[in-house]
Structures are given as C-alpha cells and as structure tokens.
Amino acid sequence: MTDSDAFAAALDTIADPLSGKGLIESGRCAAPRVNAVDKVASVILDVTGLSGDDRAKVERAIRGKLIGLNGIRDVRIAMTAEKTARKLIAVGSGKGGVGKSTVAANLAVALKRLGVKVGLVDADIYGPSQARLMASEGKRPEAENQKLLPIATDFGVPMLSMAHLVKPGQAIAWRGPMAGNALGQLIDADWGEAEIIIVDLPPGTGDVQLSLIAKHKPAGAIIVSTPQDLALIDATRAIDLFNQATVPIIGIVENMAGYACPHCGEVSDPFGAGGAETAAQSLGVPFLGRIPLEIAIRKASDAGQPPAASGEAIAQPFLDIAGALMGWLNAKAVPTF
Ligand code: ADP
C-alpha cells in the first residue's frame, strides 16, 4: 500500500457528519496525496452543507488520524464549497401600504409549500414588518464566521430582518451607505441550502433599492400594486427603476382586489379591480395574479400566521403566484449571487 492509499483508507474511517459514510466514500474528501519527500499530506475537503462546528470537527479528525501515520508530518486541507445557484427575487412597490410585505412573506411560505428551499430578507429597513408577519419578533440572529445565521421560523422559511438587529421600537433613520451595508449583511448571511431569497424592499425607488440592485443584482422583481390608478402610477415608477438597472420584471401582483363581505359573501371592489392587470398589459409585463381584500388576510398576518400556510382557500392565490414565479425561473437562465 502506498502512503497515499494508506492516507485514503484512514480518511474513510472518519464519518462524514451529514451522510455518516467515510470521508472518501461520501465524496466529502478527494485527491488525498502524500509528498514522499517532505511527508506532507494534502486533501480537498468539500464543506458544502457543513456547519462551522462540523467543519472544524472534520478538520480535527483528519489531522488526528493522519499526523504520524507512515511518518506524515502535516496535513494541508484545501476547502471547497459547491456554490449554491441562489437567486434573489425582489418584491417592490411604488408606495407603502399596498401589501408588499404581506405578499413577500406569503410568497416565501407558498414557495416552501411547493418544495422550494427559500429564505426571506426584510430589506424594508425603514419599516420592517416581516418579523411580526412570520412570528419571529424578539429573536436575535447569531453570527458564525463573520456571517449572520438566519432565524428559523415555524413555516420552514429562514429569515432575517433589520427588526432582528435593533431593539423593538428603535427608530431606524439611516442614510444611504449605512442602510446599504445593513442590507448587505442580511443578504450575505449564511443562507445554507436556500435556492431562492425573497427580498422585501422598502416602498419607492430610493437608496436601498439602488444599493440592492447595484450590489446584489436580483434575478428578477415582482411589483405589488393595488388596483387604483394612483398606486399603479407609483408601480410604474418602480418598474422603471428595475428596467433601468436591467433587472427583469417577473410581473405585477394585484393586491386588495375585490372585497368579499364576510357576512353576506357579496364581492365589491372598494379599490376597483383589474386595474393592475390592464396596466400590466399596457406596460408589456406579465400579470402574476390577484389577491382579494379579505379581513382574514389581515387578521392572520397580524397574528403571525401567514395565510399562505393555512389549509384554507385563502392560501390559493399565494400558491398560484409562487407557481407563476417558478414557471418564470424555470423558463429563464437567471443570474445567481
Ligand atoms: P406594505 O408592505 O406595502 O406597506 P403591508 O403588507 O404591510 O403593506 O400591508 C398593509 C396592511 O394591509 C397590513 O395591515 C396588512 O395586513 C393589510 N393587508 C395587506 N394585504 C391585504 C389583503 N389582501 N387583504 C386584507 N388586508 C391586507
């Protein structure tokens, strides 16, 4: 047996923390070599999916087993990681109060229900509401290797919000560069296996949106609008911003369309209906779907129970929009970050 073969055999006696198989058999380690002259061994360690702790344990185990074996003096471990093809999807609106945060949270939950590994970033740093919507208020993220660890939620969607970094009620009045840095920390967190990160942008077309687009190039943007004309004019401005930055518009979601009276069931249209669909047509962007104005949506949201997680009909429009988003992503080769 050569030194390198003995080295490989020894590596295979160490269990990969994820699969439980030997480090060589599992593919965790590759290319074990021993330099016959200086007796220094080298190996490639694929750290994909390993926590910082596991990584350190594996490294220790490798050194422990090998140093001294057939006179090996030292082990060089080269770490690699498979880069997850992770895509950012921005959810924006021209103005506040149209239900952008509600749509972003429920879109993430609906994607999870469709089997997508998804994370959620609340980039609405001036009015972060995702922690309430996802029932993670008061939690604090930890950091590992200089990266924030997203907070787990009851809905299988890890998330991070500025609300997790500042004290409740603390005013966030940051100017451009600081806001941009804060956002960078949320987006560059340790998102693990997440394939898609839904980013809830602040309303409008200010610094945070520009910073996100410039630094993190979303794969696409979803624009939320109510059916009224005024909201649609604002939505058109938001679309222009993404167009200028060559971020594709995935489509428009019409929110608060058609009010179903909880008493008699009669559907009325306090804000009109269909306005966003007509606007989408005239702007030449896809229409992704319509979410009704329902008291149950507001109540569930306030209670930290995203309606998309419910077994009721109320989840359906969100699941449909999530399906439309996946259709769009599958049809396109989009940039990853
Ligand atoms: P934005 O992020 O655009 O400012 P929010 O998502 O915070 O808006 O929504 C504003 C308010 O409207 C919240 O109280 C939310 O629960 C409520 N809301 C949003 N969408 C609906 C809907 N389809 N039906 C009923 N209430 C809604």
XYZ file of C-alpha atoms and ligand atoms in Angstrom:
364
model
C 0.000 0.000 0.000
C 1.425 3.421 -0.951
C 1.381 6.266 1.553
C -1.456 7.888 -0.417
C -3.533 4.693 -0.333
C -2.974 4.384 3.413
C -3.986 8.024 3.737
C -7.230 7.432 1.758
C -8.049 4.337 3.819
C -7.549 6.296 7.044
C -9.804 9.106 5.773
C -12.528 6.563 5.087
C -12.562 5.539 8.744
C -13.793 9.068 9.591
C -17.561 9.531 9.201
C -18.939 12.419 7.137
C -21.190 14.361 9.557
C -24.043 14.504 7.035
C -24.144 11.091 5.350
C -22.382 9.054 8.042
C -20.275 7.374 5.331
C -16.481 7.547 5.192
C -14.972 10.828 4.037
C -13.740 9.359 0.741
C -16.771 7.137 0.050
C -19.146 10.047 0.676
C -17.194 12.330 -1.670
C -16.527 14.717 1.200
C -12.761 14.359 0.653
C -10.962 13.992 -2.648
C -7.456 13.812 -4.084
C -5.580 12.579 -0.994
C -1.831 12.762 -1.623
C 1.298 12.385 0.390
C 4.510 14.011 -0.729
C 7.088 11.255 -0.317
C 9.927 13.733 0.148
C 8.667 16.107 2.836
C 5.939 13.761 4.164
C 3.294 16.457 3.986
C -0.169 15.208 3.037
C -2.835 17.203 1.203
C -6.524 16.657 0.620
C -9.503 18.561 -0.762
C -12.401 18.899 1.685
C -15.813 19.810 0.248
C -17.544 21.748 3.035
C -20.894 22.151 1.247
C -23.736 21.911 3.770
C -21.457 21.587 6.831
C -21.887 23.920 9.790
C -18.819 25.729 11.081
C -18.686 23.301 14.018
C -18.844 20.209 11.820
C -16.198 21.657 9.549
C -13.851 22.192 12.488
C -14.559 18.665 13.797
C -13.800 17.067 10.433
C -10.562 19.035 10.150
C -9.502 17.955 13.621
C -10.389 14.339 12.902
C -8.359 14.365 9.678
C -5.284 15.773 11.376
C -5.707 13.460 14.376
C -5.846 10.340 12.199
C -3.111 11.274 9.764
C -0.337 13.055 11.542
C 2.107 10.333 12.476
C 0.636 7.766 10.074
C 3.562 6.412 7.990
C 5.584 9.397 9.173
C 3.163 12.079 7.843
C 4.317 15.369 9.399
C 1.492 17.704 8.434
C -1.778 17.782 6.507
C -2.861 20.595 4.217
C -6.619 20.763 3.838
C -7.958 22.737 0.862
C -11.617 23.595 1.365
C -14.079 23.957 -1.458
C -17.819 24.508 -1.461
C -20.326 23.967 -4.173
C -21.711 27.397 -4.899
C -25.448 27.193 -4.489
C -27.193 28.637 -7.502
C -29.060 31.049 -5.285
C -31.377 33.623 -6.771
C -32.604 36.858 -5.286
C -36.163 37.826 -6.060
C -37.029 41.413 -5.158
C -40.576 42.316 -4.141
C -41.181 46.017 -4.579
C -43.924 48.579 -4.779
C -44.113 52.218 -5.733
C -45.632 53.223 -2.406
C -46.337 51.892 1.070
C -49.454 50.213 2.330
C -50.250 48.213 -0.801
C -49.456 44.875 0.881
C -45.928 44.390 -0.451
C -44.678 42.864 2.830
C -47.735 40.640 3.053
C -47.142 39.396 -0.486
C -43.391 38.867 0.114
C -43.927 36.815 3.314
C -46.698 34.709 1.838
C -44.859 34.177 -1.411
C -41.939 32.758 0.586
C -44.256 30.485 2.592
C -46.060 29.378 -0.592
C -42.738 28.576 -2.307
C -41.787 26.454 0.697
C -45.093 24.598 0.382
C -44.213 23.921 -3.257
C -40.991 22.284 -2.064
C -38.612 25.152 -2.819
C -35.786 25.917 -0.385
C -36.401 29.566 0.278
C -35.235 32.342 2.584
C -36.727 35.746 3.326
C -34.930 39.078 3.785
C -36.777 42.059 5.148
C -34.949 44.876 3.393
C -37.694 47.320 4.279
C -35.227 48.716 6.759
C -37.255 51.826 7.494
C -40.391 49.890 8.397
C -39.504 46.240 8.899
C -42.631 44.170 9.449
C -41.573 40.655 8.441
C -40.663 39.598 11.979
C -44.289 40.141 13.007
C -45.707 38.522 9.882
C -43.533 35.423 10.394
C -43.870 35.288 14.194
C -40.163 35.792 14.851
C -40.321 39.031 16.800
C -37.780 39.452 19.564
C -35.396 36.812 18.196
C -31.756 37.656 17.647
C -29.602 36.115 14.931
C -26.231 34.664 15.884
C -23.166 35.071 13.722
C -20.638 32.484 12.630
C -17.541 33.081 10.511
C -18.493 36.778 10.205
C -21.876 35.869 8.732
C -25.307 36.186 10.270
C -27.237 32.959 10.746
C -30.831 33.369 9.540
C -33.584 32.815 12.089
C -35.707 29.704 11.699
C -39.475 30.259 11.569
C -42.429 27.942 12.149
C -43.087 27.925 8.416
C -39.818 26.401 7.208
C -38.624 29.729 5.845
C -35.419 31.067 7.454
C -35.407 34.827 7.588
C -33.540 37.963 8.572
C -34.866 41.424 9.184
C -33.440 44.666 10.499
C -36.030 44.200 13.237
C -33.877 41.295 14.454
C -30.826 43.526 14.769
C -32.247 46.582 16.515
C -34.275 46.878 19.700
C -38.046 46.890 19.249
C -39.363 50.350 18.543
C -35.883 51.752 17.920
C -36.146 54.232 15.111
C -34.124 53.315 12.078
C -33.168 56.553 10.420
C -30.100 55.548 8.495
C -28.827 57.255 5.462
C -27.826 55.577 2.237
C -24.424 53.953 2.848
C -25.319 52.594 6.296
C -28.609 51.291 5.041
C -26.774 49.658 2.147
C -24.268 47.991 4.492
C -27.002 46.709 6.767
C -28.798 45.244 3.811
C -25.592 43.651 2.587
C -25.231 41.812 5.912
C -28.733 40.419 5.642
C -28.292 39.264 2.067
C -24.771 37.873 2.523
C -25.835 35.838 5.569
C -25.242 32.096 5.772
C -28.357 31.030 3.830
C -27.326 27.374 3.744
C -29.273 25.428 1.187
C -31.741 28.163 0.201
C -32.131 28.354 -3.574
C -34.284 31.469 -3.607
C -34.165 34.504 -1.346
C -37.252 36.684 -1.383
C -36.289 40.282 -0.611
C -38.974 42.611 0.708
C -37.829 46.044 -0.462
C -38.864 49.336 1.076
C -41.534 51.101 -0.967
C -40.446 53.565 -3.602
C -37.252 53.992 -5.547
C -34.644 55.220 -3.026
C -31.133 54.346 -1.832
C -31.864 50.873 -0.554
C -33.351 49.739 -3.830
C -30.429 51.183 -5.766
C -27.913 49.557 -3.430
C -29.629 46.191 -3.714
C -29.718 46.339 -7.457
C -26.147 47.558 -7.824
C -24.551 45.102 -5.389
C -26.732 42.071 -5.468
C -28.348 42.067 -8.904
C -31.687 40.342 -8.302
C -32.718 37.666 -10.769
C -35.998 39.481 -11.158
C -38.515 41.758 -9.490
C -42.163 41.376 -8.575
C -44.179 44.577 -8.268
C -47.160 44.739 -5.935
C -49.909 47.256 -6.599
C -53.473 47.871 -5.551
C -55.915 48.337 -8.408
C -56.254 52.112 -8.069
C -54.756 54.443 -10.612
C -52.549 56.231 -8.119
C -50.904 53.070 -6.865
C -50.402 51.974 -10.443
C -48.616 55.177 -11.383
C -46.262 54.514 -8.465
C -45.853 50.913 -9.539
C -44.867 52.130 -12.990
C -42.072 54.179 -11.417
C -40.815 51.113 -9.565
C -40.860 49.180 -12.837
C -38.826 51.946 -14.497
C -36.167 51.676 -11.780
C -35.720 47.945 -12.383
C -35.826 48.409 -16.143
C -33.032 50.979 -15.988
C -30.935 48.541 -13.970
C -31.798 45.743 -16.431
C -33.415 43.652 -13.706
C -36.208 41.730 -15.402
C -39.741 42.370 -14.174
C -41.256 38.994 -13.378
C -44.684 40.562 -13.206
C -47.270 42.562 -11.306
C -49.373 41.232 -8.425
C -52.675 42.965 -7.817
C -53.417 43.091 -4.099
C -56.596 44.112 -2.291
C -58.741 43.372 -5.299
C -62.425 42.525 -4.783
C -63.721 42.637 -1.212
C -65.705 39.579 -0.171
C -68.117 40.647 2.592
C -67.590 38.222 5.492
C -71.328 38.429 6.312
C -73.138 38.086 3.011
C -70.284 36.959 0.724
C -71.070 39.679 -1.798
C -67.949 40.781 -3.665
C -67.455 44.507 -4.037
C -64.465 46.430 -5.356
C -63.511 49.217 -2.954
C -60.336 49.935 -4.904
C -61.683 48.862 -8.272
C -60.481 45.575 -9.768
C -58.458 44.538 -12.757
C -56.549 47.832 -12.860
C -53.205 46.150 -12.331
C -53.898 43.525 -14.968
C -54.791 46.185 -17.542
C -51.706 48.177 -16.563
C -49.510 45.086 -16.856
C -50.831 44.533 -20.371
C -50.205 48.093 -21.456
C -46.715 48.049 -19.913
C -45.960 44.737 -21.573
C -45.145 42.935 -18.297
C -46.719 39.675 -17.103
C -49.648 39.695 -14.706
C -48.941 37.204 -11.915
C -52.238 37.112 -10.099
C -54.757 38.783 -7.867
C -55.142 38.623 -4.092
C -58.540 39.560 -2.692
C -59.034 42.130 0.057
C -60.053 39.916 2.951
C -60.239 40.637 6.625
C -58.943 37.119 7.262
C -55.680 38.017 5.484
C -55.125 40.998 7.736
C -56.065 39.125 10.880
C -53.885 36.118 10.116
C -50.978 38.400 9.189
C -51.278 40.403 12.402
C -51.304 37.157 14.365
C -48.060 35.946 12.769
C -49.871 33.205 10.859
C -49.179 33.761 7.160
C -52.382 32.948 5.271
C -50.316 31.039 2.671
C -49.553 28.472 5.394
C -53.228 27.738 6.035
C -55.165 24.820 4.632
C -57.961 27.193 3.635
C -58.824 28.675 0.239
C -57.118 31.868 1.344
C -53.718 30.252 0.627
C -54.548 29.572 -3.025
C -53.771 32.945 -4.646
C -50.348 32.911 -2.975
C -49.648 29.347 -4.125
C -50.671 30.345 -7.674
C -48.299 33.314 -7.656
C -45.491 31.124 -6.295
C -46.190 28.683 -9.130
C -46.049 31.537 -11.666
C -42.685 32.636 -10.221
C -41.259 29.112 -10.512
C -42.532 28.908 -14.088
C -40.735 32.148 -14.875
C -37.493 30.983 -13.232
C -37.563 27.616 -14.965
C -38.111 29.254 -18.328
C -35.113 31.550 -17.887
C -31.445 31.159 -17.151
C -31.086 33.823 -14.496
C -28.059 35.261 -12.736
C -27.187 33.913 -9.284
C -25.292 35.592 -6.487
P -46.696 47.368 2.581
O -45.589 46.385 2.818
O -46.971 47.572 1.122
O -46.540 48.653 3.308
P -48.305 45.602 4.219
O -48.026 44.270 3.659
O -47.630 45.991 5.492
O -48.055 46.729 3.138
O -49.878 45.711 4.373
C -50.501 46.865 4.919
C -51.725 46.426 5.734
O -52.694 45.873 4.846
C -51.420 45.334 6.740
O -52.208 45.571 7.882
C -51.872 44.059 6.052
O -52.287 43.050 6.972
C -53.044 44.545 5.244
N -53.248 43.776 4.002
C -52.346 43.523 3.011
N -52.913 42.801 2.021
C -54.206 42.578 2.395
C -55.303 41.883 1.806
N -55.209 41.301 0.620
N -56.468 41.852 2.497
C -56.580 42.464 3.715
N -55.606 43.135 4.308
C -54.404 43.196 3.666
